[in-house]
Amino acid sequence: MTPETPKETKTDACCQTGDVAVVDAPPPTTRRHFLFQIGIALNVVAGALITVPILGYVMSAFVKKFDLEWTNLGPISNFPEGEIRIANYENPYRRPWDGETARIPCWVRHVPGGTFQVFAINCTHLGCPVRWFAESKLFMCPCHGGAFYENGDHAAGPPPRPLYTYEYRVNGSNLEIKAGILPNIGNPGNPTEKVKGEA
């Protein structure tokens, strides 16, 4: 006579002597399952790190840009006719943590006849600050040897374009420029601005 096979029953049902109870317990967490979940989490983080900057770049085209503000460079008497002087202005969109970097230098050329050119200080090659040498009448970039004529045109070296210029106006006895964003390839200021009588 063969022994009787125990009968399986659900835990909800009443058990009789000799029945085997089947419990609907969650499967145990294995190391493989745990590592798989960690892998998914790391992939989600990596995807976010890649996607967020790309979305920010694409959406920035739809975000309202800063309006440039007329900013005072000081009295015209600070810029003698026929000379090029450096000036500093306070970024109108400065943040508390900007510190000294909120004070931005630029070069002001007072052209004989009462007109001005206000050049951004950054070289149009890689953005190094250019210096004015009155003896040679050239702006020189110390980083890669770029050179610009006194009217901002490219003279030598790797820079691909003339110095960027600010839009300016004379307001009473003061010289003002439109500031807020450094002139760059996307916002070149007045790239075609030329002083009359110059090439």
PDB file of C-alpha atoms in Angstrom, residues 23-31 33-34 37:
ATOM      1  CA  VAL A  23       1.935  30.517   0.977  1.00  0.00           C
ATOM      2  CA  ASP A  24       1.825  33.360  -1.655  1.00  0.00           C
ATOM      3  CA  ALA A  25       4.989  35.041  -0.389  1.00  0.00           C
ATOM      4  CA  PRO A  26       6.979  37.558  -2.545  1.00  0.00           C
ATOM      5  CA  PRO A  27      10.005  36.036  -4.233  1.00  0.00           C
ATOM      6  CA  PRO A  28      13.197  36.587  -2.291  1.00  0.00           C
ATOM      7  CA  THR A  29      15.495  39.403  -3.497  1.00  0.00           C
ATOM      8  CA  THR A  30      18.528  37.889  -5.092  1.00  0.00           C
ATOM      9  CA  ARG A  31      21.869  39.589  -5.658  1.00  0.00           C
ATOM     10  CA  HIS A  33      17.906  41.240  -9.013  1.00  0.00           C
ATOM     11  CA  PHE A  34      19.414  43.859  -6.708  1.00  0.00           C
ATOM     12  CA  GLN A  37      17.831  47.476 -10.160  1.00  0.00           C
TER      13      GLN A  37
END
